[in-house]
CSV table of C-alpha atoms and ligand atoms in Angstrom, one decimal:
chain,number,residue,atom,x,y,z
J,1,MET,CA,115.2,75.8,89.9
J,2,THR,CA,112.1,77.9,89.3
J,3,ASP,CA,108.8,76.4,88.2
J,4,ASN,CA,106.9,79.5,86.9
J,5,LYS,CA,105.0,77.7,84.1
J,6,THR,CA,101.7,79.0,85.3
J,7,ALA,CA,101.0,82.0,87.5
J,8,SER,CA,98.4,84.6,88.0
J,9,ILE,CA,99.5,88.2,88.1
J,10,LEU,CA,97.6,91.3,89.0
J,11,LEU,CA,98.8,94.4,87.2
J,12,LEU,CA,97.9,97.6,88.9
J,13,CYS,CA,98.5,100.7,86.9
J,14,THR,CA,98.5,103.9,88.9
J,15,GLY,CA,99.9,106.2,86.1
J,16,GLY,CA,103.3,107.8,85.4
J,17,THR,CA,105.2,107.9,82.2
J,18,ILE,CA,104.9,104.2,81.6
J,19,SER,CA,101.2,104.5,81.2
J,20,MET,CA,101.4,107.0,78.4
J,21,SER,CA,101.4,106.5,74.6
J,22,VAL,CA,101.7,109.0,71.8
J,23,ASP,CA,98.4,109.9,70.2
J,24,PRO,CA,98.9,109.2,66.5
J,25,GLY,CA,96.6,112.1,65.6
J,26,THR,CA,98.0,114.9,67.8
J,27,GLY,CA,101.5,113.5,68.8
J,28,ALA,CA,100.6,114.3,72.4
J,29,LEU,CA,101.3,112.0,75.3
J,30,THR,CA,98.0,110.5,76.5
J,31,PRO,CA,97.1,107.7,78.9
J,32,PHE,CA,97.7,104.3,77.4
J,33,ARG,CA,94.7,102.0,77.1
J,34,PHE,CA,95.6,99.1,79.3
J,35,ASP,CA,92.9,96.9,77.9
J,36,GLN,CA,95.0,97.1,74.8
J,37,LEU,CA,98.1,95.9,76.5
J,38,GLN,CA,98.2,92.5,74.9
J,39,VAL,CA,98.0,94.2,71.5
J,40,GLN,CA,100.8,96.6,72.2
J,41,LEU,CA,102.9,94.0,74.0
J,42,PRO,CA,102.4,90.7,72.2
J,43,GLU,CA,105.4,89.4,74.2
J,44,LEU,CA,103.0,89.0,77.1
J,45,LYS,CA,101.2,86.2,75.4
J,46,LYS,CA,104.4,84.2,75.4
J,47,PHE,CA,104.2,83.9,79.1
J,48,ASN,CA,102.0,81.1,80.3
J,49,PHE,CA,100.5,83.4,82.9
J,50,SER,CA,97.1,84.9,83.4
J,51,ILE,CA,97.4,88.6,83.8
J,52,ASP,CA,94.6,90.8,85.0
J,53,PHE,CA,94.6,94.6,85.0
J,54,VAL,CA,93.2,97.2,87.3
J,55,GLN,CA,93.9,100.9,87.0
J,56,PHE,CA,93.5,104.1,88.8
J,57,ASP,CA,91.0,106.4,87.3
J,58,PRO,CA,92.3,109.0,86.5
J,59,LEU,CA,95.8,107.8,86.1
J,60,LEU,CA,98.2,109.9,88.2
J,61,ASP,CA,101.5,111.5,87.7
J,62,SER,CA,103.3,110.2,90.8
J,63,SER,CA,103.8,113.7,92.0
J,64,GLU,CA,100.1,113.5,92.9
J,65,VAL,CA,100.5,110.3,94.8
J,66,GLY,CA,100.4,110.4,98.6
J,67,PRO,CA,99.1,108.6,101.7
J,68,ALA,CA,95.6,108.2,100.4
J,69,GLU,CA,96.8,106.5,97.2
J,70,TRP,CA,99.3,104.3,99.1
J,71,VAL,CA,96.3,103.0,101.1
J,72,ARG,CA,94.3,102.5,97.9
J,73,MET,CA,97.2,100.4,96.4
J,74,ALA,CA,97.5,98.4,99.6
J,75,GLU,CA,93.7,97.8,99.7
J,76,ILE,CA,93.7,96.6,96.1
J,77,ILE,CA,96.5,94.2,96.8
J,78,ASP,CA,94.9,93.0,100.0
J,79,GLU,CA,91.6,92.4,98.4
J,80,ALA,CA,93.1,90.4,95.6
J,81,TYR,CA,95.8,88.7,97.7
J,82,ASP,CA,94.5,85.2,97.7
J,83,ARG,CA,93.7,85.1,94.0
J,84,TYR,CA,97.1,86.0,92.6
J,85,ASP,CA,100.7,84.8,92.9
J,86,GLY,CA,102.2,88.2,92.5
J,87,PHE,CA,101.5,91.9,91.9
J,88,VAL,CA,103.1,94.4,89.5
J,89,VAL,CA,102.4,98.0,90.2
J,90,LEU,CA,103.0,100.5,87.4
J,91,HIS,CA,103.9,103.8,88.8
J,92,GLY,CA,105.6,107.1,88.0
J,93,THR,CA,109.2,107.1,88.9
J,94,ASP,CA,109.2,110.5,90.7
J,95,THR,CA,107.7,109.2,94.0
J,96,MET,CA,108.0,105.5,93.4
J,97,ALA,CA,110.5,105.0,96.2
J,98,TYR,CA,108.0,106.7,98.6
J,99,SER,CA,105.2,104.4,97.5
J,100,ALA,CA,107.3,101.3,97.7
J,101,SER,CA,108.5,102.2,101.2
J,102,ALA,CA,104.9,103.0,102.3
J,103,LEU,CA,103.6,99.7,100.9
J,104,SER,CA,106.3,97.8,102.7
J,105,PHE,CA,104.9,99.1,106.0
J,106,LEU,CA,101.2,98.9,105.1
J,107,LEU,CA,101.4,95.3,103.9
J,108,GLN,CA,102.6,93.5,107.1
J,109,ASN,CA,103.7,89.9,106.7
J,110,LEU,CA,103.7,90.1,102.9
J,111,ASN,CA,104.5,86.8,101.5
J,112,LYS,CA,104.1,87.5,97.7
J,113,PRO,CA,106.0,89.7,95.3
J,114,VAL,CA,104.8,93.2,94.9
J,115,VAL,CA,107.0,94.6,92.1
J,116,LEU,CA,106.8,98.3,91.3
J,117,THR,CA,108.1,99.5,88.0
J,118,GLY,CA,107.7,102.3,85.5
J,119,SER,CA,109.7,103.9,82.8
J,120,GLN,CA,111.6,107.0,81.8
J,121,LEU,CA,110.0,106.9,78.2
J,122,PRO,CA,106.3,106.2,77.6
J,123,ILE,CA,105.4,102.7,76.8
J,124,GLY,CA,104.0,103.8,73.4
J,125,MET,CA,107.3,105.3,72.2
J,126,VAL,CA,109.8,103.3,70.1
J,127,ARG,CA,112.7,103.6,72.5
J,128,THR,CA,110.7,103.0,75.6
J,129,ASP,CA,112.3,101.3,78.5
J,130,GLY,CA,108.8,100.4,79.8
J,131,LYS,CA,108.5,97.2,77.8
J,132,GLU,CA,111.6,95.6,79.3
J,133,ASN,CA,110.8,96.8,82.7
J,134,LEU,CA,107.2,95.6,82.6
J,135,ILE,CA,108.0,92.2,81.1
J,136,THR,CA,110.8,91.5,83.6
J,137,ALA,CA,108.8,92.8,86.5
J,138,ILE,CA,106.0,90.3,85.6
J,139,GLU,CA,108.5,87.4,85.3
J,140,ILE,CA,109.9,88.3,88.8
J,141,ALA,CA,106.4,88.6,90.3
J,142,ALA,CA,105.6,85.1,88.9
J,143,SER,CA,108.8,83.4,89.9
J,144,LYS,CA,108.6,80.6,92.4
J,145,ASP,CA,110.9,78.0,93.8
J,146,HIS,CA,109.4,74.8,95.2
J,147,GLY,CA,106.0,76.5,95.2
J,148,LEU,CA,107.1,79.5,97.2
J,149,PRO,CA,107.7,83.0,95.8
J,150,ILE,CA,111.3,83.9,95.3
J,151,VAL,CA,110.8,87.5,96.2
J,152,PRO,CA,108.1,87.8,98.8
J,153,GLU,CA,108.5,91.5,99.4
J,154,VAL,CA,107.8,95.0,98.0
J,155,CYS,CA,110.5,95.8,95.5
J,156,ILE,CA,111.3,98.0,92.6
J,157,PHE,CA,112.5,96.6,89.3
J,158,PHE,CA,114.2,99.1,87.0
J,159,GLU,CA,116.5,98.8,84.0
J,160,SER,CA,118.2,95.6,85.0
J,161,THR,CA,118.1,95.6,88.7
J,162,LEU,CA,115.6,94.5,91.4
J,163,TRP,CA,115.9,96.5,94.6
J,164,ARG,CA,114.3,96.3,98.0
J,165,GLY,CA,111.6,98.9,97.7
J,166,ASN,CA,112.2,100.6,101.0
J,167,ARG,CA,115.9,101.0,100.3
J,168,THR,CA,115.5,102.8,97.0
J,169,THR,CA,115.9,106.4,95.9
J,170,LYS,CA,115.3,108.0,92.6
J,171,LYS,CA,118.7,109.0,91.5
J,172,ASN,CA,118.4,109.9,87.8
J,173,ALA,CA,115.9,112.0,85.9
J,174,GLU,CA,117.4,111.2,82.5
J,175,LEU,CA,119.1,107.8,82.2
J,176,PHE,CA,117.2,104.5,82.2
J,177,ASN,CA,118.8,103.4,85.5
J,178,ALA,CA,116.6,105.7,87.5
J,179,PHE,CA,117.0,104.1,90.9
J,180,GLY,CA,119.7,103.4,93.4
J,181,SER,CA,119.9,101.5,96.7
J,182,TYR,CA,123.0,102.8,98.4
J,183,ASN,CA,122.9,100.8,101.6
J,184,TYR,CA,121.4,97.5,100.5
J,185,PRO,CA,122.6,95.2,97.6
J,186,PRO,CA,120.4,94.3,94.6
J,187,LEU,CA,117.9,91.5,95.2
J,188,ALA,CA,118.4,90.4,91.6
J,189,THR,CA,120.0,91.4,88.4
J,190,ALA,CA,118.4,90.7,85.0
J,191,GLY,CA,120.7,90.0,82.1
J,192,VAL,CA,120.5,86.9,80.0
J,193,HIS,CA,119.3,85.2,83.2
J,194,ILE,CA,117.5,86.7,86.2
J,195,ARG,CA,120.0,86.1,89.0
J,196,TYR,CA,118.5,86.3,92.4
J,197,ASN,CA,120.7,87.2,95.4
J,198,ARG,CA,118.8,84.9,97.7
J,199,THR,CA,120.8,85.7,100.8
J,200,VAL,CA,119.5,89.3,100.9
J,201,ILE,CA,115.9,88.6,100.0
J,202,HIS,CA,113.2,88.0,102.7
J,203,THR,CA,112.4,84.3,103.2
J,204,ALA,CA,109.0,83.1,102.1
J,205,SER,CA,106.8,81.5,104.7
J,206,ASN,CA,103.2,80.3,104.3
J,207,GLU,CA,102.7,80.7,108.0
J,208,ARG,CA,102.3,84.5,107.9
J,209,GLU,CA,98.9,86.0,107.4
J,210,LEU,CA,98.8,89.3,105.5
J,211,ILE,CA,97.8,92.2,107.7
J,212,LEU,CA,96.6,95.4,105.9
J,213,HIS,CA,97.2,98.7,107.7
J,214,ARG,CA,95.5,101.9,106.7
J,215,LEU,CA,96.5,104.4,109.2
J,216,LEU,CA,99.0,107.1,108.3
J,217,ASP,CA,99.6,110.5,109.9
J,218,ALA,CA,101.4,113.0,107.6
J,219,ASN,CA,102.1,115.5,110.3
J,220,ILE,CA,105.8,115.4,109.8
J,221,ALA,CA,108.5,117.6,108.3
J,222,ILE,CA,111.9,117.1,106.7
J,223,LEU,CA,114.6,119.5,107.9
J,224,LYS,CA,117.7,119.5,105.8
J,225,LEU,CA,120.6,121.2,107.5
J,226,PHE,CA,123.0,123.4,105.5
J,227,PRO,CA,125.9,125.6,106.6
J,228,GLY,CA,124.5,128.9,107.7
J,229,ILE,CA,121.0,127.7,108.3
J,230,SER,CA,119.1,130.3,110.3
J,231,HIS,CA,117.3,130.0,113.6
J,232,GLY,CA,114.2,131.5,112.1
J,233,TYR,CA,113.9,128.8,109.5
J,234,VAL,CA,114.4,126.0,111.9
J,235,LYS,CA,112.0,127.6,114.4
J,236,ALA,CA,109.4,127.9,111.6
J,237,VAL,CA,109.7,124.2,110.9
J,238,PHE,CA,109.3,123.2,114.6
J,239,ASP,CA,106.4,125.6,115.0
J,240,THR,CA,104.4,123.9,112.2
J,241,PRO,CA,100.9,123.4,113.6
J,242,GLY,CA,100.2,119.8,114.4
J,243,LEU,CA,103.8,118.7,113.9
J,244,ARG,CA,104.5,115.3,115.4
J,245,ALA,CA,107.9,114.2,113.9
J,246,VAL,CA,110.8,115.6,112.0
J,247,VAL,CA,113.3,113.8,109.7
J,248,LEU,CA,116.5,115.7,110.4
J,249,GLU,CA,118.9,115.4,107.4
J,250,SER,CA,122.2,116.0,109.1
J,251,PHE,CA,125.8,116.0,107.8
J,252,GLY,CA,128.0,113.0,107.4
J,253,ALA,CA,127.7,110.4,110.2
J,254,GLY,CA,124.9,112.4,111.8
J,255,ASN,CA,126.5,115.7,112.7
J,256,ALA,CA,125.0,119.2,113.2
J,257,PRO,CA,126.3,122.6,114.4
J,258,SER,CA,126.3,122.8,118.2
J,259,VAL,CA,124.9,126.3,118.4
J,260,ASP,CA,122.7,126.9,121.5
J,261,TRP,CA,119.6,127.9,119.6
J,262,LEU,CA,119.5,124.6,117.7
J,263,ILE,CA,120.0,122.6,120.9
J,264,LYS,CA,117.2,124.6,122.5
J,265,GLU,CA,114.8,124.0,119.6
J,266,LEU,CA,115.5,120.3,119.7
J,267,GLU,CA,115.0,120.2,123.5
J,268,GLN,CA,111.7,122.1,123.2
J,269,ALA,CA,110.6,119.8,120.4
J,270,ALA,CA,111.3,116.8,122.6
J,271,ALA,CA,109.4,118.4,125.4
J,272,LYS,CA,106.4,118.9,123.1
J,273,GLY,CA,106.5,115.3,122.1
J,274,ILE,CA,107.9,115.8,118.6
J,275,VAL,CA,110.0,112.8,117.5
J,276,VAL,CA,113.2,113.9,115.7
J,277,VAL,CA,115.0,111.2,113.7
J,278,ASN,CA,118.6,111.8,112.5
J,279,ILE,CA,119.4,110.6,109.0
J,280,THR,CA,122.4,111.5,106.9
J,281,GLN,CA,122.5,113.6,103.8
J,282,CYS,CA,125.1,111.2,102.3
J,283,ASN,CA,123.8,108.6,99.9
J,284,THR,CA,125.8,105.8,101.5
J,285,GLY,CA,126.6,105.0,105.1
J,286,SER,CA,124.9,105.3,108.4
J,287,VAL,CA,124.3,107.8,111.2
J,288,GLU,CA,126.5,107.1,114.2
J,289,MET,CA,125.5,109.4,116.9
J,290,GLY,CA,128.2,110.0,119.5
J,291,ARG,CA,131.0,109.4,117.1
J,292,TYR,CA,131.7,113.1,116.8
J,293,LYS,CA,131.2,115.8,119.4
J,294,THR,CA,128.9,117.4,116.9
J,295,SER,CA,126.3,114.7,117.3
J,296,VAL,CA,126.5,114.2,121.1
J,297,HIS,CA,124.3,117.3,121.7
J,298,LEU,CA,121.7,115.8,119.4
J,299,MET,CA,121.5,112.6,121.4
J,300,ASP,CA,121.3,114.7,124.6
J,301,ALA,CA,118.4,116.7,123.1
J,302,GLY,CA,116.5,113.5,122.5
J,303,VAL,CA,117.1,113.0,118.8
J,304,ILE,CA,117.0,109.3,117.8
J,305,SER,CA,119.2,107.6,115.1
J,306,GLY,CA,117.7,106.7,111.7
J,307,TYR,CA,120.9,104.6,111.0
J,308,ASP,CA,121.2,104.1,107.2
J,309,ILE,CA,117.5,104.6,106.4
J,310,THR,CA,116.5,106.6,103.2
J,311,THR,CA,114.6,109.8,103.5
J,312,GLU,CA,111.7,108.1,101.7
J,313,SER,CA,111.6,105.2,104.2
J,314,ALA,CA,112.0,107.5,107.2
J,315,VAL,CA,109.1,109.7,106.1
J,316,THR,CA,106.7,106.8,105.4
J,317,LYS,CA,107.8,104.8,108.5
J,318,LEU,CA,107.1,107.9,110.7
J,319,MET,CA,103.7,108.4,109.0
J,320,PHE,CA,102.9,104.7,109.6
J,321,LEU,CA,104.0,104.8,113.3
J,322,LEU,CA,102.3,108.1,114.0
J,323,GLY,CA,99.1,106.7,112.5
J,324,HIS,CA,99.3,103.8,114.9
J,325,TYR,CA,100.7,105.1,118.1
J,326,GLN,CA,99.9,108.2,120.2
J,327,ASP,CA,102.6,107.4,122.8
J,328,VAL,CA,105.8,109.2,121.8
J,329,ALA,CA,107.9,106.6,123.6
J,330,ILE,CA,106.4,103.8,121.5
J,331,VAL,CA,107.0,105.7,118.3
J,332,ARG,CA,110.6,106.3,119.2
J,333,SER,CA,111.2,102.6,120.2
J,334,GLU,CA,109.3,101.2,117.2
J,335,PHE,CA,111.2,103.5,114.8
J,336,SER,CA,114.5,102.2,116.3
J,337,ARG,CA,113.9,98.6,115.1
J,338,SER,CA,113.9,97.5,111.5
J,339,TYR,CA,110.3,96.6,110.5
J,340,CYS,CA,110.9,95.0,107.1
J,341,GLY,CA,114.5,95.4,106.2
J,342,GLU,CA,114.4,99.2,105.8
J,343,MET,CA,117.4,99.9,107.9
J,344,THR,CA,120.5,98.3,109.4
J,345,VAL,CA,120.4,98.8,113.2
J,346,GLU,CA,123.9,98.6,114.6
H,404,LIG,N1,106.4,112.6,86.3
H,404,LIG,C1,106.4,111.2,86.0
H,404,LIG,C2,105.8,110.5,87.2
H,404,LIG,O1,106.5,110.3,88.2
H,404,LIG,C3,107.7,110.7,85.7
H,404,LIG,C4,107.8,109.2,85.5
H,404,LIG,O2,106.9,108.4,85.5
H,404,LIG,O3,109.0,108.8,85.2
H,404,LIG,O4,104.6,110.2,87.3
């Protein structure tokens, strides 16, 4: 049974389509005045919650959001942490999965809900999906069971589903169900009732102290393999000045062509201290290095497995680890364990 009669929620608006409304004069999409939210969304008054707002100035399209903004979001949550029961972050959908993943690493020991949501249509439009998303996200952020939050983790609520944030990917630029989580089940589904899938949600514990991290190093690259990929292209990636890690998007269960030049590039990268993580281009399933001959040479060249991690999580986890550790051996071993449910290590 939930007892969410009273709760305090901080709503952090970073921008994105959800923060837009149609200017009645010009018809153009302009940033929504969040101080007018209660007027636009009278439903909010029906909650017996106190809801405070803070917003980025200027509001950002999420294509403009990166490491500095992830740290800002984490700092705002950290600063307000003791005063609120839960946090809702309004965010553009384009890079929401990256931000959710990054926040899951930056907010260590999180014990309160941080629910990211957004919309495909601006909140000020008649058919907006933003209202439902926002209202349900607030309800989830406020939900408690025996005084403890039901979802004490960073998650994304969209359309009717709550996902673990660091397992999500934006999958649809058109339909309202914009996100998928191919290797981890929904944390909750919202229909007539919000049904929580408790067995797959982190367990709340008041014994954990929130630890805010701020260090991220973006000296990484994503290398997506394709049949016929040229040596020159791969070499250019590995020769990137300052490069410290590469997310290698390989085929199927983690396979790559066994041409000599690729093996040499990978060996040279390892010798230079560049960490290479193998993830699959497939939506679902995991890298299984050594299953096929075409991945044995990757292991031999020092490539490590990213198991079933998403690109978004691999990128942000590497930024986080490189920000914290200089020692390549530590980055490799830390990457190989699951920090906050972002991958299934088998
Ligand atoms: N371009 C927008 C953004 O990500 C799209 C959206 O919000 O859906 O900020």
